[in-house]
Coordinates of C-alpha atoms and ligand atoms in Angstrom, one line a residue:
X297 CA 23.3 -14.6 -18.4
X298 CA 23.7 -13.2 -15.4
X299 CA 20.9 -10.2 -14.9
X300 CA 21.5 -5.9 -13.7
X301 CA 18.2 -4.2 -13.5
X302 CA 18.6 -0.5 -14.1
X303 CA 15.7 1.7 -12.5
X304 CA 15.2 5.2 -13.9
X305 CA 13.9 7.4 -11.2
X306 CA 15.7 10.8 -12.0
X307 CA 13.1 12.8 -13.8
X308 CA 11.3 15.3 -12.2
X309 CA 7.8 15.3 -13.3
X310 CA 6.9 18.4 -13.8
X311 CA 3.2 18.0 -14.4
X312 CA 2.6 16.6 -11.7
X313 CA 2.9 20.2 -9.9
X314 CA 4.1 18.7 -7.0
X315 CA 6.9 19.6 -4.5
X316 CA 7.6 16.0 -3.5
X317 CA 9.3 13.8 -6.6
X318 CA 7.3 11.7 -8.6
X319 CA 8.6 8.4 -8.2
X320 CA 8.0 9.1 -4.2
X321 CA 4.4 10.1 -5.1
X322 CA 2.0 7.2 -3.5
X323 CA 0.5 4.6 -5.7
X324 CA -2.4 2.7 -2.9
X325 CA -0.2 3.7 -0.6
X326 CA 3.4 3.7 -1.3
X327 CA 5.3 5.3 -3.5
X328 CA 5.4 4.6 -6.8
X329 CA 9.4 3.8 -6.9
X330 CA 8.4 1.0 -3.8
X331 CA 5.7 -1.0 -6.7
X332 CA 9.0 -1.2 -9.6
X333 CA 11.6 -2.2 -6.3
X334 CA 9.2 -4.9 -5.6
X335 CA 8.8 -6.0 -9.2
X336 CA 12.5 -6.1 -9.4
X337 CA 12.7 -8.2 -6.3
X338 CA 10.6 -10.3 -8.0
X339 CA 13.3 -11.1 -10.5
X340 CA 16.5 -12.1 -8.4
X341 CA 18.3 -9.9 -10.3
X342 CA 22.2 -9.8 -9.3
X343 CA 22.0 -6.4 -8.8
X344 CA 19.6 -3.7 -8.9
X345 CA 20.7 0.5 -10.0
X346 CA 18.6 2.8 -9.0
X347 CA 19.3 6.2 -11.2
X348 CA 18.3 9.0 -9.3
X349 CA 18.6 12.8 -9.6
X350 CA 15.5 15.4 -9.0
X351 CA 14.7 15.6 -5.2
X352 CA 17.8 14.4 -4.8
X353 CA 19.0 12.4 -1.3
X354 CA 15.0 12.3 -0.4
X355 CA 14.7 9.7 -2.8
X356 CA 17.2 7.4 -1.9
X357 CA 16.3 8.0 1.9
X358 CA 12.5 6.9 1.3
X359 CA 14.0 3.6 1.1
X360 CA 16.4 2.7 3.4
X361 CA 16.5 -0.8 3.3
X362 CA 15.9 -1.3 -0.4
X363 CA 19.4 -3.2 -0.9
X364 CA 20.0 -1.5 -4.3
X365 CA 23.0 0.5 -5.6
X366 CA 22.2 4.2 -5.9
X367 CA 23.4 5.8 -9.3
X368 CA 23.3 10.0 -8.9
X369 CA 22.2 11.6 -12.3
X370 CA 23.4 15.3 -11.3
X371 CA 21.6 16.4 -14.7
X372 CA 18.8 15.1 -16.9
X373 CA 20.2 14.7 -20.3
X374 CA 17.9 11.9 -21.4
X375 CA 17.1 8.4 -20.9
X376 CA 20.0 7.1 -22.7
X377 CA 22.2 9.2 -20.6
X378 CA 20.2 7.9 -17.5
X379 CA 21.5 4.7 -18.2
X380 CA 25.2 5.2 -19.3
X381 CA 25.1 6.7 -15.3
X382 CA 24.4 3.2 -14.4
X383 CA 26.6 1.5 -17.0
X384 CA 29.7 1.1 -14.6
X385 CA 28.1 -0.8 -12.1
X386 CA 27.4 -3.4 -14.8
X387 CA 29.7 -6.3 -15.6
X388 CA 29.4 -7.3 -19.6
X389 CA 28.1 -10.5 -19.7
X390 CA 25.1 -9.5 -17.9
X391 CA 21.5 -8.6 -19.1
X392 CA 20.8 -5.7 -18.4
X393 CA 17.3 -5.0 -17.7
X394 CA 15.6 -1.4 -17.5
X395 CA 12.8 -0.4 -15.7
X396 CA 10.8 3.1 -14.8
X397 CA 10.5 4.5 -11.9
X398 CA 7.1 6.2 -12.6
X399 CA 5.9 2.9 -14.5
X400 CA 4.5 1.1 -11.1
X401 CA 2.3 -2.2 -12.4
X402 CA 4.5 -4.2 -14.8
X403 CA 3.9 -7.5 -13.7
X404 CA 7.1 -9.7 -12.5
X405 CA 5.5 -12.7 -15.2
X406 CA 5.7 -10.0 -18.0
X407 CA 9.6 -9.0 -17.2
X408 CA 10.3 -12.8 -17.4
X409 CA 9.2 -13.3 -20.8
X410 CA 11.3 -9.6 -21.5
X411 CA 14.5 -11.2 -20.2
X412 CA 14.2 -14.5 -22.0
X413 CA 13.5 -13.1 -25.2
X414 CA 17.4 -11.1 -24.8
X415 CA 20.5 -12.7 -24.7
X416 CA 24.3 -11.8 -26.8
X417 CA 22.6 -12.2 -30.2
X418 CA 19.6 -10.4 -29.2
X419 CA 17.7 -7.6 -27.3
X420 CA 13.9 -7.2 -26.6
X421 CA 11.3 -4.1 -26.0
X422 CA 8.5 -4.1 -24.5
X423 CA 5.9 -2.6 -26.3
X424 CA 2.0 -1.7 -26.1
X425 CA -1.0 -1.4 -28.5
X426 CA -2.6 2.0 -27.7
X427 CA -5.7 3.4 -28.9
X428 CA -4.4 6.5 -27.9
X429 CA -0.6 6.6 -28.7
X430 CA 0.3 10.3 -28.2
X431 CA 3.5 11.4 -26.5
X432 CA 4.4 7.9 -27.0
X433 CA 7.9 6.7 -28.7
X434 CA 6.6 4.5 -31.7
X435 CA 7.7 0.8 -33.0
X436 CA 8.6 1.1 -36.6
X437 CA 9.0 -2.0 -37.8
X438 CA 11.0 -3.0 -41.7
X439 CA 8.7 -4.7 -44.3
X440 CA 9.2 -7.9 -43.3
X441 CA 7.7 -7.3 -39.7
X442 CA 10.8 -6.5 -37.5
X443 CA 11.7 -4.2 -35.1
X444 CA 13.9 -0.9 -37.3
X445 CA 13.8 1.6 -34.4
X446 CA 12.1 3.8 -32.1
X447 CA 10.9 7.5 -33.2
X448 CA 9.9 9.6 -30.5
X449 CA 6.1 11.1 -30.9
X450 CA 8.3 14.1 -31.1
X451 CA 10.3 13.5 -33.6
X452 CA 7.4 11.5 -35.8
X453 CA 6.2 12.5 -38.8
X454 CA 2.9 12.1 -39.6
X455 CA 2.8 8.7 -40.8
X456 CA 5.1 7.4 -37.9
X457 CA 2.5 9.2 -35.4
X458 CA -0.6 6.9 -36.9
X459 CA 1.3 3.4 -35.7
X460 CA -0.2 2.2 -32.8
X461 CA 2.3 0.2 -31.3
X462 CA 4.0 1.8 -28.7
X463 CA 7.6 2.1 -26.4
X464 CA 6.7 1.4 -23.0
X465 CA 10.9 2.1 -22.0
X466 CA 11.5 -1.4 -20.9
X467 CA 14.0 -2.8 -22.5
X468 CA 16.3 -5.8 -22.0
X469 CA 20.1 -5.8 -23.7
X470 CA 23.3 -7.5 -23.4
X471 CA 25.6 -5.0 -21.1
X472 CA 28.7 -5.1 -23.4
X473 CA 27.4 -4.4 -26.4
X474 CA 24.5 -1.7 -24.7
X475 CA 27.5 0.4 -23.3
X476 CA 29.2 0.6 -26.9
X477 CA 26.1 2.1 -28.2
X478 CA 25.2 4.2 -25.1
X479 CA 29.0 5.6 -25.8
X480 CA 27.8 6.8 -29.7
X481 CA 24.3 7.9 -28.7
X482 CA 23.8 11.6 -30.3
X483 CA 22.0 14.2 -28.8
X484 CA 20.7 15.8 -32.2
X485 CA 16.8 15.1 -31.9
X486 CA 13.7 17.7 -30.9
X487 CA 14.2 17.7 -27.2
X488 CA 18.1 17.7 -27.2
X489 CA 18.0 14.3 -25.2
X490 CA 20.4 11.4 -25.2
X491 CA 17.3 8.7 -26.3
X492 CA 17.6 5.0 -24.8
X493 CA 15.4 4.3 -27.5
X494 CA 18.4 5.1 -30.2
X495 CA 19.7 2.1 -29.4
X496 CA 17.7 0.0 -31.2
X497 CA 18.9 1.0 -34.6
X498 CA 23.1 0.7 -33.4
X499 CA 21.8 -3.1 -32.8
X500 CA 19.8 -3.3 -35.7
X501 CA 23.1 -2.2 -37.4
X502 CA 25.0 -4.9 -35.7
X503 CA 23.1 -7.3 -36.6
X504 CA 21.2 -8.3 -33.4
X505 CA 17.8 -9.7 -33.7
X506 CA 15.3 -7.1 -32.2
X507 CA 12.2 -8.8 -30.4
X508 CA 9.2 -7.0 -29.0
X509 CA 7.1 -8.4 -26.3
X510 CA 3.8 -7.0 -26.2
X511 CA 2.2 -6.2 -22.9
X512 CA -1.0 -8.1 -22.4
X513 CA -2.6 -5.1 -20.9
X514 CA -1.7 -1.5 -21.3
X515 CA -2.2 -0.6 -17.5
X516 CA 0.9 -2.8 -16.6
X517 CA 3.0 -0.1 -18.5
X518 CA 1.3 2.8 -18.4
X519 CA 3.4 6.1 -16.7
X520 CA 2.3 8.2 -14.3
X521 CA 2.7 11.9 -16.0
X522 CA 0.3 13.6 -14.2
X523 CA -2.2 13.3 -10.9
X524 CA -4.8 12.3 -14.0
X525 CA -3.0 9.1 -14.6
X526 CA -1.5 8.6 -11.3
X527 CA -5.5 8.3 -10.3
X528 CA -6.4 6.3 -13.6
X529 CA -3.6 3.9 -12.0
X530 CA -5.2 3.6 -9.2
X531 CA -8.1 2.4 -10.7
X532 CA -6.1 -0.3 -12.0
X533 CA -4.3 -1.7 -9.5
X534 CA -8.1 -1.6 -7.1
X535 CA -9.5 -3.9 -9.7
X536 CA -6.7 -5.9 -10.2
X537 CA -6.3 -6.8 -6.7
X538 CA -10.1 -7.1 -6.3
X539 CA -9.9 -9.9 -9.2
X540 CA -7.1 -11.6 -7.3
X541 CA -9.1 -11.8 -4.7
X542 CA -12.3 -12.7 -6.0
X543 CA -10.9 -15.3 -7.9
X544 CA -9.3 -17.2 -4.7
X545 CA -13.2 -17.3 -3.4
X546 CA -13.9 -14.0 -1.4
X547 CA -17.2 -12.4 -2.1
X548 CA -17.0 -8.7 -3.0
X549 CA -20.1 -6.5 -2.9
X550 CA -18.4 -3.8 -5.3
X551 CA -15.0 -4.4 -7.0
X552 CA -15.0 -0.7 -7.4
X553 CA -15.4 0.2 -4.2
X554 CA -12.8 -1.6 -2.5
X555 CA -9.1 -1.3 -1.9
X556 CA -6.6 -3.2 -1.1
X557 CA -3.0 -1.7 -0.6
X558 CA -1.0 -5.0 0.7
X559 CA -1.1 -8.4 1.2
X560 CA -4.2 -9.8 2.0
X561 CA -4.5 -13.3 3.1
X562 CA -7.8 -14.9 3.3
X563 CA -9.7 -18.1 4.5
X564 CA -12.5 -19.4 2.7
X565 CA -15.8 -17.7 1.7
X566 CA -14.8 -14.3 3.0
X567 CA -17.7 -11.5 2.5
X568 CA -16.7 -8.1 2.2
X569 CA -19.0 -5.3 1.6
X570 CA -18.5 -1.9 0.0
X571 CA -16.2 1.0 0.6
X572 CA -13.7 -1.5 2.7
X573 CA -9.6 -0.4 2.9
X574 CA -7.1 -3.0 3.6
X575 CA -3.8 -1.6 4.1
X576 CA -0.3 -3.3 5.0
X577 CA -0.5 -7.0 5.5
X578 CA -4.3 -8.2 6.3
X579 CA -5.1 -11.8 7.4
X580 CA -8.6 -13.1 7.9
X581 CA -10.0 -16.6 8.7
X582 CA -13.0 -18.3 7.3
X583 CA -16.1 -17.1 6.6
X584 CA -14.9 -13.3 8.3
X585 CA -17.8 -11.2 7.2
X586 CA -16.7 -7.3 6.7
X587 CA -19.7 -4.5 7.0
X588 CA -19.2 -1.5 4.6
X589 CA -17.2 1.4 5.0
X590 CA -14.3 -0.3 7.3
X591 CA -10.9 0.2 7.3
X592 CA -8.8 -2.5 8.1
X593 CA -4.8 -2.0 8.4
X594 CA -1.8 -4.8 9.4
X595 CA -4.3 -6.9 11.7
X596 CA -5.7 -10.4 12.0
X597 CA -9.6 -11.5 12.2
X598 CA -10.0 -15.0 13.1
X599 CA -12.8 -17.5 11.5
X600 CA -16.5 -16.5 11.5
X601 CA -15.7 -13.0 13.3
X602 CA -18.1 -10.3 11.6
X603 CA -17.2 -6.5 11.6
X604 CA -20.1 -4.9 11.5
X605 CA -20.0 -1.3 10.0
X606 CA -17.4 1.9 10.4
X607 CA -14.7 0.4 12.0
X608 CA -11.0 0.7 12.2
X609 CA -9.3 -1.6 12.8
X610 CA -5.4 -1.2 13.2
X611 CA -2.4 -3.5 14.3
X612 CA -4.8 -5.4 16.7
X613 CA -5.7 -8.7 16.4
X614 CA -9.1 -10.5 16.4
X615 CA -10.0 -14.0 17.7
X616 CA -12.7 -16.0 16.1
X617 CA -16.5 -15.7 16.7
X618 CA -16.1 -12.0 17.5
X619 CA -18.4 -9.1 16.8
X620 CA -17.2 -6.1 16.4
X621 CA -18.7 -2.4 16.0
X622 CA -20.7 -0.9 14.5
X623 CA -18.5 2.0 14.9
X624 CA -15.8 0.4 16.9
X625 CA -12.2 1.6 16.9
X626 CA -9.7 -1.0 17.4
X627 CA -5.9 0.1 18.1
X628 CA -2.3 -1.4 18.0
X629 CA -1.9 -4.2 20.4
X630 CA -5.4 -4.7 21.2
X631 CA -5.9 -8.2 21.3
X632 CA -9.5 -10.0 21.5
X633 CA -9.4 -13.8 22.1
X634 CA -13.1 -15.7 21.0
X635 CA -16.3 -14.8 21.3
X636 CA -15.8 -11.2 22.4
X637 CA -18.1 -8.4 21.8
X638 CA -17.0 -4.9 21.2
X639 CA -20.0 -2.9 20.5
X640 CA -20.7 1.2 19.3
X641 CA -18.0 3.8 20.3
X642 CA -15.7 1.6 22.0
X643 CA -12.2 1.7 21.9
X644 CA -9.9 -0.8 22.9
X645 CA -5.8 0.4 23.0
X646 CA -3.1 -1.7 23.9
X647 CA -5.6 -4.3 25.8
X648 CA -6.4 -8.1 26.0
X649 CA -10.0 -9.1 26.0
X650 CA -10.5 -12.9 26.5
X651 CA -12.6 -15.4 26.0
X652 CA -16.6 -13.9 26.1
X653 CA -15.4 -10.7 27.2
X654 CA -18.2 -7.8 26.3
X655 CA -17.9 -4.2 26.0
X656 CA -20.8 -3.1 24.2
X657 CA -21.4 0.4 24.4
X658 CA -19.3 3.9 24.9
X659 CA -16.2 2.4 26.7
X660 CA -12.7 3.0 26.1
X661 CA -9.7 0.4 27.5
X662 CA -6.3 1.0 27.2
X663 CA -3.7 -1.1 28.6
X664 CA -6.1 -3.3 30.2
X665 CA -6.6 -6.8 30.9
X666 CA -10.2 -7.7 30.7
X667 CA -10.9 -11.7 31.7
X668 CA -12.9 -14.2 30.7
X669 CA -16.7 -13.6 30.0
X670 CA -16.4 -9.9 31.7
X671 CA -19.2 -7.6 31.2
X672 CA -18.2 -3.7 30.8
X673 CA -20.9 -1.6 31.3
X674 CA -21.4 1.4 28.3
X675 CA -19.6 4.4 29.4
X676 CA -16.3 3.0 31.3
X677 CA -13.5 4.0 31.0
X678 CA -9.9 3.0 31.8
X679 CA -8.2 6.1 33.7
X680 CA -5.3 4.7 32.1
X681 CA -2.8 8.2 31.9
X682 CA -1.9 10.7 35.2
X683 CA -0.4 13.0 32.6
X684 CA 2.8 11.5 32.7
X685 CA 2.9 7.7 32.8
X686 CA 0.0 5.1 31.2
X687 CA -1.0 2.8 33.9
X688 CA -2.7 -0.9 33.9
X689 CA -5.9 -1.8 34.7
X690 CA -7.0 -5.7 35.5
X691 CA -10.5 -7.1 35.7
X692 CA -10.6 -10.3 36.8
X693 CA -12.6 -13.1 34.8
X694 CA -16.6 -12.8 35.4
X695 CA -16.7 -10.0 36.6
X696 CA -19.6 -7.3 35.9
X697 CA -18.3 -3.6 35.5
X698 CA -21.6 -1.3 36.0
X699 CA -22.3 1.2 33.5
X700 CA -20.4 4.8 33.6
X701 CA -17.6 3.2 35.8
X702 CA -13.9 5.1 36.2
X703 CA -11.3 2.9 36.7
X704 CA -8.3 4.7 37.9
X705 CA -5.2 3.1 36.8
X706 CA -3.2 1.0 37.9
X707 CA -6.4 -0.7 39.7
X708 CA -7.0 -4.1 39.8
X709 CA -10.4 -5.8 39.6
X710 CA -10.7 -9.2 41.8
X711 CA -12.3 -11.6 40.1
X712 CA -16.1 -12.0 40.4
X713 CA -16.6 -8.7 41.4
X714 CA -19.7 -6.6 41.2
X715 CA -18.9 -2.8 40.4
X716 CA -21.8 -0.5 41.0
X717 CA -23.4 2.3 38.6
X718 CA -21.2 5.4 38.3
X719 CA -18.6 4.2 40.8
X720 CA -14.7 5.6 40.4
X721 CA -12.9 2.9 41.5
X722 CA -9.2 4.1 42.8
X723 CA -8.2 1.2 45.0
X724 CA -8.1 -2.6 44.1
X725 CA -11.4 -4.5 44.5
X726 CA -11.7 -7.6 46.2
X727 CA -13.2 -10.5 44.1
X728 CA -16.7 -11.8 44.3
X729 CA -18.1 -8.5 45.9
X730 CA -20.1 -5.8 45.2
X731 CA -17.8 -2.7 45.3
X732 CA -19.2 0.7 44.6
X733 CA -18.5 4.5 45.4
X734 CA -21.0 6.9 45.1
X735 CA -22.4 9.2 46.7
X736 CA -25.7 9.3 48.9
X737 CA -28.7 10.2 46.5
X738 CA -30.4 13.4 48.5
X739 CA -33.8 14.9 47.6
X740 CA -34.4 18.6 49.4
X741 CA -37.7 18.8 51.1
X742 CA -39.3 22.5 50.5
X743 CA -37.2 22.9 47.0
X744 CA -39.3 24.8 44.8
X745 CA -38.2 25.6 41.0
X746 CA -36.5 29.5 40.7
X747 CA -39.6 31.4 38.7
X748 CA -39.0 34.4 36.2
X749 CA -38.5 37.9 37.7
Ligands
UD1_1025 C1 10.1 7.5 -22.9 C2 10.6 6.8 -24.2 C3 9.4 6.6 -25.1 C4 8.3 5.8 -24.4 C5 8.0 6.4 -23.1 C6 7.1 5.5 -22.3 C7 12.9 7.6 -24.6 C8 13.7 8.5 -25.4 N1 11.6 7.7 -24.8 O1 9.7 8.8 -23.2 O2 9.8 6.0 -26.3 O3 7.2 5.7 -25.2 O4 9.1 6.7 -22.3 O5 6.6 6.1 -21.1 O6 13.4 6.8 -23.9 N2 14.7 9.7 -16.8 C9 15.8 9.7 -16.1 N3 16.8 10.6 -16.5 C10 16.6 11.4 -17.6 C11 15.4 11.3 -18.3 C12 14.5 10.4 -17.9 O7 16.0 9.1 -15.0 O8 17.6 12.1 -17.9 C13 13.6 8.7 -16.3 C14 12.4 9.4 -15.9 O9 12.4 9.7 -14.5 C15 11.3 8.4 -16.2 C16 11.9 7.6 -17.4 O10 13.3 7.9 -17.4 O11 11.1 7.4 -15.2 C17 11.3 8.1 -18.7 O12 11.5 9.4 -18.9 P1 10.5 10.4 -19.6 O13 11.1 11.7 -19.7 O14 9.2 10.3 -18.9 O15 10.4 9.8 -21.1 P2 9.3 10.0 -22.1 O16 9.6 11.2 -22.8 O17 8.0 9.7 -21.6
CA1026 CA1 7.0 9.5 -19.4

């Protein structure tokens, strides 16, 4: 059957004390809403509902180009309500397939084995074993084993509240038969609500098998209720990406100290060593060693390039055979080719280093050109901005920049040329000279040191 996935976003998470709403609160970096949109991506669905409602048009606008139909749920009246908001969007004879909002790690793999499980005759659960079941809707089950209903922790009387097994929400029905029971759902429980969960004894009734798919680990359908869990989340998504990682062959220092926030491709025998961010998409060669605390976002690092320790690194992108920092900032568009050097408190913006190119020390280049096997002295600097308008600088290939050189933008550096110490270049250089501006050096004769009076 053809498949609808229905998201529930319109609750407002109150405990999260919060003035932003919680499905738009960030999970390693994105909101938690973005994690469940890519799960259902995951699924080539026919059609995705989103069911939104507190924080209203912010929610759909954090996702612009989500390609999903958004459902308004003016008030909250439950989650069975949530879903009847949905319900016209959805032809019969598909699955229909509901998700949370605030329930970010359920695994694509997981869903799969949801949806199979549901069909006319049939519709599944997804449940968990907790240790620690409170709040949770419980899975009764008859004496012969099956699924009888959901009671809400609630609602649950004292022997209902000591079953383990819990209602993780996702759930996976035929659409026909779900909107006939979403139509007789009754509001006449503890909390007032229109429960989801009360379908499950309408199909019972009908005489639809009931099949529960147990997660295989709790954190994949764990909520987010509070900052609490939202961290304790987290946790689990750092250590599942760390696994995923570690098992294609990169070497991490500390599992628990490491994070990576979005897709990370890697060569072979990758070392990286603690308190190291990746965010966005991340690529690195083979053999890339990464010094500790360095953060890393949307770049490329090319094979046996080390970066040594405290740098960020952002949008730029790294040849092999490179060294880079200690304490090095990298920034969008800067572009090293192999066998470059960028040393201590350098910055490089929006500049091309090539081949052997060295800046070791206290520099910063923006929107520079910087040729082959170039040496920049420690303190240059590209006088790249009048104020008004950024301006380019080119160094020509083998050329030696003495330290605690201004180069005022737009300049051009011949190739081969020699700058002197201290110089403030203003005017193109011709190549294979020495070139420098300074003045005379003076010593007074008959200077004597001002004494106290
Ligand atoms: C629900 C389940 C419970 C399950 C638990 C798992 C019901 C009645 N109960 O309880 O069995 O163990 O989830 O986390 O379904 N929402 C709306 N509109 C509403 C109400 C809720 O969109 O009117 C959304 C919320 O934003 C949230 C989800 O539905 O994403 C669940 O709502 P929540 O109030 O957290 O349900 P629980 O009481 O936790
Ligand atoms: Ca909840």
């Amino acid at each position: 059957m053809p498949l609808s996935v229905v998201i529930l976003a319109a609750g407002q998470g109150k405990r999260m004390n919060s003035d932003l709403p919680k499905v738009l609160q960030p999970l390693a970096g994105r909101p938690l809403l973005g994690h469940v949109l890519d799960a259902a991506r995951g699924l080539e669905a026919a059609a995705t509902c989103v069911v939104y409602g507190h924080g209203g048009d912010q929610v759909p606008a954090a996702f612009p180009d989500a390609g999903v139909r958004w459902v308004l749920q003016a008030e909250q009246h439950g989650t069975g309500h949530a879903v009847a908001q949905a319900m016209p969007q959805v032809p019969d004879d598909h699955l229909v397939l509901v998700l949370y909002g605030d329930v970010p790690l359920v695994q694509v793999e997981t869903l799969s084995k949801l949806i199979a499980e549901a069909g006319e005759g049939a519709i599944s659960i997804l449940s968990v074993m907790l240790t620690d079941p409170t709040g949770y809707g419980r899975v009764v089950r008859d004496g012969a084993g099956s699924v009888a209903r959901i009671v809400e922790h609630k609602d649950a009387n004292t022997k209902e509240r000591a079953i383990h097994e819990c209602n993780s929400g996702v759930m996976c029905a035929p659409a026909g038969r779900l909107r006939e029971w979403l139509g007789a759902l009754k509001n006449d429980n503890s909390q007032g609500e229109y429960y989801l969960t009360d379908v499950i004894v309408a199909a019972v009734r009908s005489g639809l098998k009931v099949r529960a798919v147990i997660a295989p680990t709790a954190a994949e359908v764990l909520g987010v209720n509070d900052r609490l869990q939202l961290a304790e989340l987290e946790t689990a998504y750092r250590r599942q990406r760390a696994v995923e990682l570690m098992l294609t062959g990169v070497t991490i220092v500390d599992p628990a100290r490491f994070d990576a926030r979005g897709p990370v491709s890697v060569g072979r025998d990758v070392y990286v060593d603690v308190n190291v961010v990746f965010e966005g998409r991340v690529k690195l060669g083979d053999r890339v060693r990464i010094g500790p605390n360095v953060v890393i976002s949307d770049s490329e690092i090319g094979d046996d390039t080390e970066i040594l320790a405290n740098c960020v690194i952002d949008r730029a992108v790294v040849g092999p055979r490179c060294k880079v920092g200690p304490f090095a900032r990298l920034r969008p568009e800067a572009l090293l080719h192999e066998d470059v050097h960028v040393g201590n408190f350098v910055e490089v913006k929006k500049s091309e280093l090539k081949r052997g190119a060295k800046a070791n020390h206290l520099t910063y280049l923006g929107d520079a050109t910087i040729g082959e096997k170039v040496n920049v002295g420690a303190g240059t600097i590209t006088c790249n901005y009048d104020g008004v308008n950024k301006w380019r600088t080119e160094i020509g290939d083998g050329s030696f920049i003495g330290s605690g050189t201004m180069l005022v933008a737009p300049v051009k550096v011949g190739a081969g040329s020699t700058i002197g110490a201290g110089s403030t270049i203003t005017r193109d250089t011709p190549g294979d000279k020495l070139t420098l501006e300074r003045s005379k050096q003076v010593t007074i004769p008959g200077w004597k040191r001002p004494g106290k009076k």
